[in-house]
């Protein structure tokens, strides 16, 4: 899925979430469907950030001010 405003793209494969196109310094964090933190906030440093998570979950990925719902 792609955010048309910022051109951030989220891809999933197996137990990975790939965040592409986030500007350096953009905060990224991952939450479960209940809002519990799964991956604490960190700042994007590269054009693509890869986040390792458990396979078979529905997660919320927050990139800057946008939130994406993904299923692995």
PDB file with one MODEL, atoms N, CA, C and O in Angstrom:
MODEL        1
ATOM      1  N   UNK A   1       0.835  -1.170   0.000  1.00  0.00           N
ATOM      2  CA  UNK A   1       0.000   0.000   0.000  1.00  0.00           C
ATOM      3  C   UNK A   1       0.879   1.231   0.000  1.00  0.00           C
ATOM      4  O   UNK A   1       1.973   1.219   0.563  1.00  0.00           O
ATOM      5  N   UNK A   2       0.400   2.303  -0.635  1.00  0.00           N
ATOM      6  CA  UNK A   2       1.163   3.543  -0.758  1.00  0.00           C
ATOM      7  C   UNK A   2       0.337   4.709  -0.260  1.00  0.00           C
ATOM      8  O   UNK A   2      -0.849   4.820  -0.571  1.00  0.00           O
ATOM      9  N   UNK A   3       0.970   5.586   0.521  1.00  0.00           N
ATOM     10  CA  UNK A   3       0.339   6.816   0.982  1.00  0.00           C
ATOM     11  C   UNK A   3       0.532   7.853  -0.110  1.00  0.00           C
ATOM     12  O   UNK A   3       1.662   8.253  -0.388  1.00  0.00           O
ATOM     13  N   UNK A   4      -0.550   8.292  -0.732  1.00  0.00           N
ATOM     14  CA  UNK A   4      -0.465   9.203  -1.873  1.00  0.00           C
ATOM     15  C   UNK A   4       0.079  10.570  -1.503  1.00  0.00           C
ATOM     16  O   UNK A   4       0.615  11.261  -2.370  1.00  0.00           O
ATOM     17  N   UNK A   5      -0.038  10.990  -0.246  1.00  0.00           N
ATOM     18  CA  UNK A   5       0.472  12.300   0.158  1.00  0.00           C
ATOM     19  C   UNK A   5       1.984  12.322   0.307  1.00  0.00           C
ATOM     20  O   UNK A   5       2.626  13.297  -0.084  1.00  0.00           O
ATOM     21  N   UNK A   6       2.560  11.278   0.860  1.00  0.00           N
ATOM     22  CA  UNK A   6       3.994  11.297   1.147  1.00  0.00           C
ATOM     23  C   UNK A   6       4.803  10.294   0.337  1.00  0.00           C
ATOM     24  O   UNK A   6       6.031  10.298   0.417  1.00  0.00           O
ATOM     25  N   UNK A   7       4.156   9.445  -0.432  1.00  0.00           N
ATOM     26  CA  UNK A   7       4.811   8.412  -1.229  1.00  0.00           C
ATOM     27  C   UNK A   7       5.510   7.348  -0.392  1.00  0.00           C
ATOM     28  O   UNK A   7       6.463   6.718  -0.851  1.00  0.00           O
ATOM     29  N   UNK A   8       5.038   7.148   0.834  1.00  0.00           N
ATOM     30  CA  UNK A   8       5.539   6.053   1.661  1.00  0.00           C
ATOM     31  C   UNK A   8       4.822   4.787   1.229  1.00  0.00           C
ATOM     32  O   UNK A   8       3.601   4.779   1.071  1.00  0.00           O
ATOM     33  N   UNK A   9       5.584   3.717   1.039  1.00  0.00           N
ATOM     34  CA  UNK A   9       5.033   2.428   0.640  1.00  0.00           C
ATOM     35  C   UNK A   9       5.346   1.403   1.718  1.00  0.00           C
ATOM     36  O   UNK A   9       6.465   1.340   2.229  1.00  0.00           O
ATOM     37  N   UNK A  10       4.334   0.594   2.058  1.00  0.00           N
ATOM     38  CA  UNK A  10       4.498  -0.484   3.030  1.00  0.00           C
ATOM     39  C   UNK A  10       4.311  -1.803   2.296  1.00  0.00           C
ATOM     40  O   UNK A  10       3.290  -2.015   1.642  1.00  0.00           O
ATOM     41  N   UNK A  11       5.298  -2.693   2.404  1.00  0.00           N
ATOM     42  CA  UNK A  11       5.219  -4.033   1.829  1.00  0.00           C
ATOM     43  C   UNK A  11       5.428  -5.039   2.952  1.00  0.00           C
ATOM     44  O   UNK A  11       6.180  -4.781   3.892  1.00  0.00           O
ATOM     45  N   UNK A  12       4.759  -6.190   2.853  1.00  0.00           N
ATOM     46  CA  UNK A  12       4.958  -7.250   3.840  1.00  0.00           C
ATOM     47  C   UNK A  12       5.343  -8.539   3.134  1.00  0.00           C
ATOM     48  O   UNK A  12       4.905  -8.813   2.017  1.00  0.00           O
ATOM     49  N   UNK A  13       6.166  -9.319   3.805  1.00  0.00           N
ATOM     50  CA  UNK A  13       6.556 -10.633   3.295  1.00  0.00           C
ATOM     51  C   UNK A  13       6.996 -11.473   4.476  1.00  0.00           C
ATOM     52  O   UNK A  13       7.918 -11.104   5.203  1.00  0.00           O
ATOM     53  N   UNK A  14       6.332 -12.609   4.666  1.00  0.00           N
ATOM     54  CA  UNK A  14       6.693 -13.474   5.788  1.00  0.00           C
ATOM     55  C   UNK A  14       6.582 -12.729   7.099  1.00  0.00           C
ATOM     56  O   UNK A  14       5.501 -12.254   7.447  1.00  0.00           O
ATOM     57  N   UNK A  15       7.655 -12.618   7.821  1.00  0.00           N
ATOM     58  CA  UNK A  15       7.677 -11.913   9.091  1.00  0.00           C
ATOM     59  C   UNK A  15       8.355 -10.566   9.006  1.00  0.00           C
ATOM     60  O   UNK A  15       8.950 -10.108   9.981  1.00  0.00           O
ATOM     61  N   UNK A  16       8.272  -9.917   7.837  1.00  0.00           N
ATOM     62  CA  UNK A  16       8.917  -8.620   7.661  1.00  0.00           C
ATOM     63  C   UNK A  16       7.940  -7.569   7.163  1.00  0.00           C
ATOM     64  O   UNK A  16       7.050  -7.843   6.358  1.00  0.00           O
ATOM     65  N   UNK A  17       8.134  -6.360   7.666  1.00  0.00           N
ATOM     66  CA  UNK A  17       7.444  -5.187   7.138  1.00  0.00           C
ATOM     67  C   UNK A  17       8.525  -4.298   6.551  1.00  0.00           C
ATOM     68  O   UNK A  17       9.500  -3.977   7.229  1.00  0.00           O
ATOM     69  N   UNK A  18       8.363  -3.894   5.295  1.00  0.00           N
ATOM     70  CA  UNK A  18       9.305  -2.992   4.641  1.00  0.00           C
ATOM     71  C   UNK A  18       8.632  -1.643   4.451  1.00  0.00           C
ATOM     72  O   UNK A  18       7.582  -1.547   3.815  1.00  0.00           O
ATOM     73  N   UNK A  19       9.241  -0.606   5.006  1.00  0.00           N
ATOM     74  CA  UNK A  19       8.755   0.765   4.877  1.00  0.00           C
ATOM     75  C   UNK A  19       9.684   1.469   3.897  1.00  0.00           C
ATOM     76  O   UNK A  19      10.865   1.661   4.187  1.00  0.00           O
ATOM     77  N   UNK A  20       9.162   1.851   2.750  1.00  0.00           N
ATOM     78  CA  UNK A  20       9.957   2.481   1.702  1.00  0.00           C
ATOM     79  C   UNK A  20       9.525   3.934   1.510  1.00  0.00           C
ATOM     80  O   UNK A  20       8.335   4.244   1.551  1.00  0.00           O
ATOM     81  N   UNK A  21      10.490   4.812   1.303  1.00  0.00           N
ATOM     82  CA  UNK A  21      10.182   6.189   0.972  1.00  0.00           C
ATOM     83  C   UNK A  21      10.017   7.139   2.141  1.00  0.00           C
ATOM     84  O   UNK A  21       9.683   8.305   1.934  1.00  0.00           O
ATOM     85  N   UNK A  22      10.240   6.678   3.364  1.00  0.00           N
ATOM     86  CA  UNK A  22      10.153   7.580   4.519  1.00  0.00           C
ATOM     87  C   UNK A  22      11.423   8.412   4.584  1.00  0.00           C
ATOM     88  O   UNK A  22      12.525   7.875   4.476  1.00  0.00           O
ATOM     89  N   UNK A  23      11.278   9.710   4.759  1.00  0.00           N
ATOM     90  CA  UNK A  23      12.426  10.598   4.849  1.00  0.00           C
ATOM     91  C   UNK A  23      13.233  10.299   6.104  1.00  0.00           C
ATOM     92  O   UNK A  23      12.678   9.877   7.118  1.00  0.00           O
ATOM     93  N   UNK A  24      14.539  10.516   6.036  1.00  0.00           N
ATOM     94  CA  UNK A  24      15.397  10.321   7.207  1.00  0.00           C
ATOM     95  C   UNK A  24      14.854  11.155   8.358  1.00  0.00           C
ATOM     96  O   UNK A  24      14.496  12.319   8.180  1.00  0.00           O
ATOM     97  N   UNK A  25      14.797  10.551   9.536  1.00  0.00           N
ATOM     98  CA  UNK A  25      14.293  11.233  10.719  1.00  0.00           C
ATOM     99  C   UNK A  25      12.813  11.059  10.968  1.00  0.00           C
ATOM    100  O   UNK A  25      12.310  11.483  12.008  1.00  0.00           O
ATOM    101  N   UNK A  26      12.093  10.435  10.020  1.00  0.00           N
ATOM    102  CA  UNK A  26      10.657  10.193  10.199  1.00  0.00           C
ATOM    103  C   UNK A  26      10.462   9.118  11.260  1.00  0.00           C
ATOM    104  O   UNK A  26      11.058   8.046  11.161  1.00  0.00           O
ATOM    105  N   UNK A  27       9.637   9.382  12.278  1.00  0.00           N
ATOM    106  CA  UNK A  27       9.405   8.355  13.304  1.00  0.00           C
ATOM    107  C   UNK A  27       8.565   7.197  12.771  1.00  0.00           C
ATOM    108  O   UNK A  27       7.583   7.406  12.059  1.00  0.00           O
ATOM    109  N   UNK A  28       8.960   5.980  13.120  1.00  0.00           N
ATOM    110  CA  UNK A  28       8.250   4.760  12.727  1.00  0.00           C
ATOM    111  C   UNK A  28       8.048   3.927  13.983  1.00  0.00           C
ATOM    112  O   UNK A  28       8.960   3.800  14.800  1.00  0.00           O
ATOM    113  N   UNK A  29       6.855   3.359  14.139  1.00  0.00           N
ATOM    114  CA  UNK A  29       6.582   2.447  15.242  1.00  0.00           C
ATOM    115  C   UNK A  29       5.521   1.451  14.805  1.00  0.00           C
ATOM    116  O   UNK A  29       4.792   1.689  13.842  1.00  0.00           O
ATOM    117  N   UNK A  30       5.440   0.329  15.521  1.00  0.00           N
ATOM    118  CA  UNK A  30       4.495  -0.732  15.176  1.00  0.00           C
ATOM    119  C   UNK A  30       3.702  -1.104  16.426  1.00  0.00           C
ATOM    120  O   UNK A  30       4.263  -1.266  17.510  1.00  0.00           O
ATOM    121  N   UNK A  31       2.377  -1.239  16.255  1.00  0.00           N
ATOM    122  CA  UNK A  31       1.465  -1.572  17.338  1.00  0.00           C
ATOM    123  C   UNK A  31       0.625  -2.783  16.946  1.00  0.00           C
ATOM    124  O   UNK A  31       0.390  -3.029  15.763  1.00  0.00           O
ATOM    125  N   UNK A  32       0.172  -3.539  17.953  1.00  0.00           N
ATOM    126  CA  UNK A  32      -0.781  -4.597  17.640  1.00  0.00           C
ATOM    127  C   UNK A  32      -2.169  -3.968  17.513  1.00  0.00           C
ATOM    128  O   UNK A  32      -2.331  -2.765  17.719  1.00  0.00           O
ATOM    129  N   UNK A  33      -3.143  -4.766  17.182  1.00  0.00           N
ATOM    130  CA  UNK A  33      -4.484  -4.276  16.895  1.00  0.00           C
ATOM    131  C   UNK A  33      -5.144  -3.653  18.134  1.00  0.00           C
ATOM    132  O   UNK A  33      -6.098  -2.886  18.005  1.00  0.00           O
ATOM    133  N   UNK A  34      -4.640  -3.977  19.327  1.00  0.00           N
ATOM    134  CA  UNK A  34      -5.171  -3.400  20.580  1.00  0.00           C
ATOM    135  C   UNK A  34      -4.453  -2.124  20.985  1.00  0.00           C
ATOM    136  O   UNK A  34      -4.797  -1.504  21.992  1.00  0.00           O
ATOM    137  N   UNK A  35      -3.441  -1.727  20.192  1.00  0.00           N
ATOM    138  CA  UNK A  35      -2.706  -0.503  20.487  1.00  0.00           C
ATOM    139  C   UNK A  35      -1.479  -0.686  21.356  1.00  0.00           C
ATOM    140  O   UNK A  35      -0.869   0.297  21.777  1.00  0.00           O
ATOM    141  N   UNK A  36      -1.104  -1.933  21.635  1.00  0.00           N
ATOM    142  CA  UNK A  36       0.095  -2.200  22.431  1.00  0.00           C
ATOM    143  C   UNK A  36       1.330  -2.101  21.527  1.00  0.00           C
ATOM    144  O   UNK A  36       1.321  -2.591  20.397  1.00  0.00           O
ATOM    145  N   UNK A  37       2.374  -1.472  22.027  1.00  0.00           N
ATOM    146  CA  UNK A  37       3.603  -1.285  21.249  1.00  0.00           C
ATOM    147  C   UNK A  37       4.255  -2.631  20.980  1.00  0.00           C
ATOM    148  O   UNK A  37       4.499  -3.404  21.906  1.00  0.00           O
ATOM    149  N   UNK A  38       4.537  -2.913  19.711  1.00  0.00           N
ATOM    150  CA  UNK A  38       5.262  -4.132  19.311  1.00  0.00           C
ATOM    151  C   UNK A  38       6.699  -3.804  18.948  1.00  0.00           C
ATOM    152  O   UNK A  38       7.615  -4.567  19.257  1.00  0.00           O
ATOM    153  N   UNK A  39       6.899  -2.655  18.284  1.00  0.00           N
ATOM    154  CA  UNK A  39       8.240  -2.169  17.953  1.00  0.00           C
ATOM    155  C   UNK A  39       8.286  -0.715  18.396  1.00  0.00           C
ATOM    156  O   UNK A  39       7.585   0.119  17.823  1.00  0.00           O
ATOM    157  N   UNK A  40       9.100  -0.385  19.408  1.00  0.00           N
ATOM    158  CA  UNK A  40       9.156   0.989  19.885  1.00  0.00           C
ATOM    159  C   UNK A  40       9.583   1.960  18.781  1.00  0.00           C
ATOM    160  O   UNK A  40      10.242   1.581  17.813  1.00  0.00           O
ATOM    161  N   UNK A  41       9.195   3.192  18.954  1.00  0.00           N
ATOM    162  CA  UNK A  41       9.482   4.213  17.939  1.00  0.00           C
ATOM    163  C   UNK A  41      10.977   4.336  17.678  1.00  0.00           C
ATOM    164  O   UNK A  41      11.795   4.338  18.598  1.00  0.00           O
ATOM    165  N   UNK A  42      11.309   4.438  16.389  1.00  0.00           N
ATOM    166  CA  UNK A  42      12.676   4.712  15.959  1.00  0.00           C
ATOM    167  C   UNK A  42      12.583   5.641  14.761  1.00  0.00           C
ATOM    168  O   UNK A  42      11.501   5.818  14.201  1.00  0.00           O
ATOM    169  N   UNK A  43      13.686   6.229  14.364  1.00  0.00           N
ATOM    170  CA  UNK A  43      13.680   7.158  13.239  1.00  0.00           C
ATOM    171  C   UNK A  43      14.223   6.479  11.988  1.00  0.00           C
ATOM    172  O   UNK A  43      15.209   5.744  12.034  1.00  0.00           O
ATOM    173  N   UNK A  44      13.551   6.745  10.866  1.00  0.00           N
ATOM    174  CA  UNK A  44      14.019   6.219   9.584  1.00  0.00           C
ATOM    175  C   UNK A  44      15.398   6.791   9.291  1.00  0.00           C
ATOM    176  O   UNK A  44      15.654   7.972   9.526  1.00  0.00           O
ATOM    177  N   UNK A  45      16.276   5.949   8.779  1.00  0.00           N
ATOM    178  CA  UNK A  45      17.627   6.402   8.452  1.00  0.00           C
ATOM    179  C   UNK A  45      17.973   6.171   6.995  1.00  0.00           C
ATOM    180  O   UNK A  45      18.971   6.688   6.494  1.00  0.00           O
ATOM    181  N   UNK A  46      17.141   5.391   6.316  1.00  0.00           N
ATOM    182  CA  UNK A  46      17.463   4.987   4.946  1.00  0.00           C
ATOM    183  C   UNK A  46      16.188   5.033   4.118  1.00  0.00           C
ATOM    184  O   UNK A  46      15.106   5.289   4.647  1.00  0.00           O
ATOM    185  N   UNK A  47      16.315   4.790   2.837  1.00  0.00           N
ATOM    186  CA  UNK A  47      15.149   4.788   1.955  1.00  0.00           C
ATOM    187  C   UNK A  47      14.219   3.622   2.256  1.00  0.00           C
ATOM    188  O   UNK A  47      13.013   3.718   2.025  1.00  0.00           O
ATOM    189  N   UNK A  48      14.765   2.518   2.771  1.00  0.00           N
ATOM    190  CA  UNK A  48      13.950   1.353   3.124  1.00  0.00           C
ATOM    191  C   UNK A  48      14.314   0.883   4.521  1.00  0.00           C
ATOM    192  O   UNK A  48      15.483   0.651   4.830  1.00  0.00           O
ATOM    193  N   UNK A  49      13.289   0.744   5.365  1.00  0.00           N
ATOM    194  CA  UNK A  49      13.478   0.206   6.712  1.00  0.00           C
ATOM    195  C   UNK A  49      12.792  -1.155   6.764  1.00  0.00           C
ATOM    196  O   UNK A  49      11.640  -1.281   6.348  1.00  0.00           O
ATOM    197  N   UNK A  50      13.477  -2.164   7.266  1.00  0.00           N
ATOM    198  CA  UNK A  50      12.916  -3.506   7.399  1.00  0.00           C
ATOM    199  C   UNK A  50      12.708  -3.794   8.882  1.00  0.00           C
ATOM    200  O   UNK A  50      13.622  -3.653   9.695  1.00  0.00           O
ATOM    201  N   UNK A  51      11.478  -4.202   9.214  1.00  0.00           N
ATOM    202  CA  UNK A  51      11.106  -4.472  10.594  1.00  0.00           C
ATOM    203  C   UNK A  51      10.724  -5.949  10.698  1.00  0.00           C
ATOM    204  O   UNK A  51       9.851  -6.421   9.970  1.00  0.00           O
ATOM    205  N   UNK A  52      11.375  -6.669  11.596  1.00  0.00           N
ATOM    206  CA  UNK A  52      11.085  -8.093  11.812  1.00  0.00           C
ATOM    207  C   UNK A  52       9.967  -8.224  12.837  1.00  0.00           C
ATOM    208  O   UNK A  52      10.065  -7.675  13.934  1.00  0.00           O
ATOM    209  N   UNK A  53       8.910  -8.947  12.490  1.00  0.00           N
ATOM    210  CA  UNK A  53       7.781  -9.193  13.395  1.00  0.00           C
ATOM    211  C   UNK A  53       7.307 -10.631  13.210  1.00  0.00           C
ATOM    212  O   UNK A  53       7.764 -11.327  12.304  1.00  0.00           O
ATOM    213  N   UNK A  54       6.399 -11.070  14.063  1.00  0.00           N
ATOM    214  CA  UNK A  54       5.862 -12.427  13.955  1.00  0.00           C
ATOM    215  C   UNK A  54       4.926 -12.540  12.762  1.00  0.00           C
ATOM    216  O   UNK A  54       4.174 -11.613  12.461  1.00  0.00           O
ATOM    217  N   UNK A  55       4.978 -13.669  12.092  1.00  0.00           N
ATOM    218  CA  UNK A  55       4.119 -13.939  10.936  1.00  0.00           C
ATOM    219  C   UNK A  55       2.696 -14.247  11.407  1.00  0.00           C
ATOM    220  O   UNK A  55       2.507 -14.852  12.462  1.00  0.00           O
ATOM    221  N   UNK A  56       1.699 -13.832  10.628  1.00  0.00           N
ATOM    222  CA  UNK A  56       0.315 -14.174  10.911  1.00  0.00           C
ATOM    223  C   UNK A  56      -0.417 -13.194  11.805  1.00  0.00           C
ATOM    224  O   UNK A  56      -1.426 -13.556  12.410  1.00  0.00           O
ATOM    225  N   UNK A  57       0.057 -11.976  11.904  1.00  0.00           N
ATOM    226  CA  UNK A  57      -0.585 -10.985  12.765  1.00  0.00           C
ATOM    227  C   UNK A  57      -1.132  -9.817  11.957  1.00  0.00           C
ATOM    228  O   UNK A  57      -0.712  -9.575  10.825  1.00  0.00           O
ATOM    229  N   UNK A  58      -2.078  -9.096  12.557  1.00  0.00           N
ATOM    230  CA  UNK A  58      -2.550  -7.827  12.019  1.00  0.00           C
ATOM    231  C   UNK A  58      -1.905  -6.749  12.874  1.00  0.00           C
ATOM    232  O   UNK A  58      -2.046  -6.753  14.097  1.00  0.00           O
ATOM    233  N   UNK A  59      -1.193  -5.824  12.230  1.00  0.00           N
ATOM    234  CA  UNK A  59      -0.457  -4.794  12.949  1.00  0.00           C
ATOM    235  C   UNK A  59      -0.752  -3.413  12.387  1.00  0.00           C
ATOM    236  O   UNK A  59      -1.191  -3.271  11.246  1.00  0.00           O
ATOM    237  N   UNK A  60      -0.506  -2.412  13.197  1.00  0.00           N
ATOM    238  CA  UNK A  60      -0.629  -1.014  12.787  1.00  0.00           C
ATOM    239  C   UNK A  60       0.780  -0.439  12.709  1.00  0.00           C
ATOM    240  O   UNK A  60       1.531  -0.488  13.683  1.00  0.00           O
ATOM    241  N   UNK A  61       1.130   0.102  11.559  1.00  0.00           N
ATOM    242  CA  UNK A  61       2.453   0.688  11.350  1.00  0.00           C
ATOM    243  C   UNK A  61       2.272   2.199  11.259  1.00  0.00           C
ATOM    244  O   UNK A  61       1.583   2.699  10.370  1.00  0.00           O
ATOM    245  N   UNK A  62       2.892   2.910  12.176  1.00  0.00           N
ATOM    246  CA  UNK A  62       2.793   4.369  12.191  1.00  0.00           C
ATOM    247  C   UNK A  62       4.068   4.929  11.588  1.00  0.00           C
ATOM    248  O   UNK A  62       5.166   4.672  12.082  1.00  0.00           O
ATOM    249  N   UNK A  63       3.915   5.702  10.509  1.00  0.00           N
ATOM    250  CA  UNK A  63       5.037   6.340   9.829  1.00  0.00           C
ATOM    251  C   UNK A  63       4.741   7.834   9.798  1.00  0.00           C
ATOM    252  O   UNK A  63       3.869   8.288   9.058  1.00  0.00           O
ATOM    253  N   UNK A  64       5.469   8.587  10.602  1.00  0.00           N
ATOM    254  CA  UNK A  64       5.171  10.016  10.716  1.00  0.00           C
ATOM    255  C   UNK A  64       3.778  10.198  11.283  1.00  0.00           C
ATOM    256  O   UNK A  64       3.480   9.699  12.368  1.00  0.00           O
ATOM    257  N   UNK A  65       2.917  10.910  10.562  1.00  0.00           N
ATOM    258  CA  UNK A  65       1.545  11.158  11.032  1.00  0.00           C
ATOM    259  C   UNK A  65       0.534  10.197  10.417  1.00  0.00           C
ATOM    260  O   UNK A  65      -0.666  10.337  10.655  1.00  0.00           O
ATOM    261  N   UNK A  66       0.994   9.227   9.634  1.00  0.00           N
ATOM    262  CA  UNK A  66       0.107   8.273   8.971  1.00  0.00           C
ATOM    263  C   UNK A  66       0.177   6.904   9.631  1.00  0.00           C
ATOM    264  O   UNK A  66       1.227   6.490  10.121  1.00  0.00           O
ATOM    265  N   UNK A  67      -0.958   6.206   9.639  1.00  0.00           N
ATOM    266  CA  UNK A  67      -1.017   4.854  10.187  1.00  0.00           C
ATOM    267  C   UNK A  67      -1.523   3.910   9.113  1.00  0.00           C
ATOM    268  O   UNK A  67      -2.509   4.194   8.433  1.00  0.00           O
ATOM    269  N   UNK A  68      -0.826   2.767   8.964  1.00  0.00           N
ATOM    270  CA  UNK A  68      -1.185   1.741   7.985  1.00  0.00           C
ATOM    271  C   UNK A  68      -1.538   0.471   8.733  1.00  0.00           C
ATOM    272  O   UNK A  68      -0.860   0.111   9.695  1.00  0.00           O
ATOM    273  N   UNK A  69      -2.578  -0.205   8.311  1.00  0.00           N
ATOM    274  CA  UNK A  69      -2.966  -1.491   8.881  1.00  0.00           C
ATOM    275  C   UNK A  69      -2.467  -2.569   7.939  1.00  0.00           C
ATOM    276  O   UNK A  69      -2.798  -2.563   6.753  1.00  0.00           O
ATOM    277  N   UNK A  70      -1.667  -3.501   8.461  1.00  0.00           N
ATOM    278  CA  UNK A  70      -1.090  -4.558   7.626  1.00  0.00           C
ATOM    279  C   UNK A  70      -1.367  -5.922   8.234  1.00  0.00           C
ATOM    280  O   UNK A  70      -1.509  -6.057   9.450  1.00  0.00           O
ATOM    281  N   UNK A  71      -1.440  -6.920   7.384  1.00  0.00           N
ATOM    282  CA  UNK A  71      -1.610  -8.303   7.832  1.00  0.00           C
ATOM    283  C   UNK A  71      -0.461  -9.096   7.289  1.00  0.00           C
ATOM    284  O   UNK A  71      -0.170  -9.052   6.094  1.00  0.00           O
ATOM    285  N   UNK A  72       0.201  -9.827   8.171  1.00  0.00           N
ATOM    286  CA  UNK A  72       1.356 -10.635   7.766  1.00  0.00           C
ATOM    287  C   UNK A  72       0.954 -12.075   7.616  1.00  0.00           C
ATOM    288  O   UNK A  72       1.787 -12.917   7.280  1.00  0.00           O
TER     289      UNK A  72
ENDMDL
END
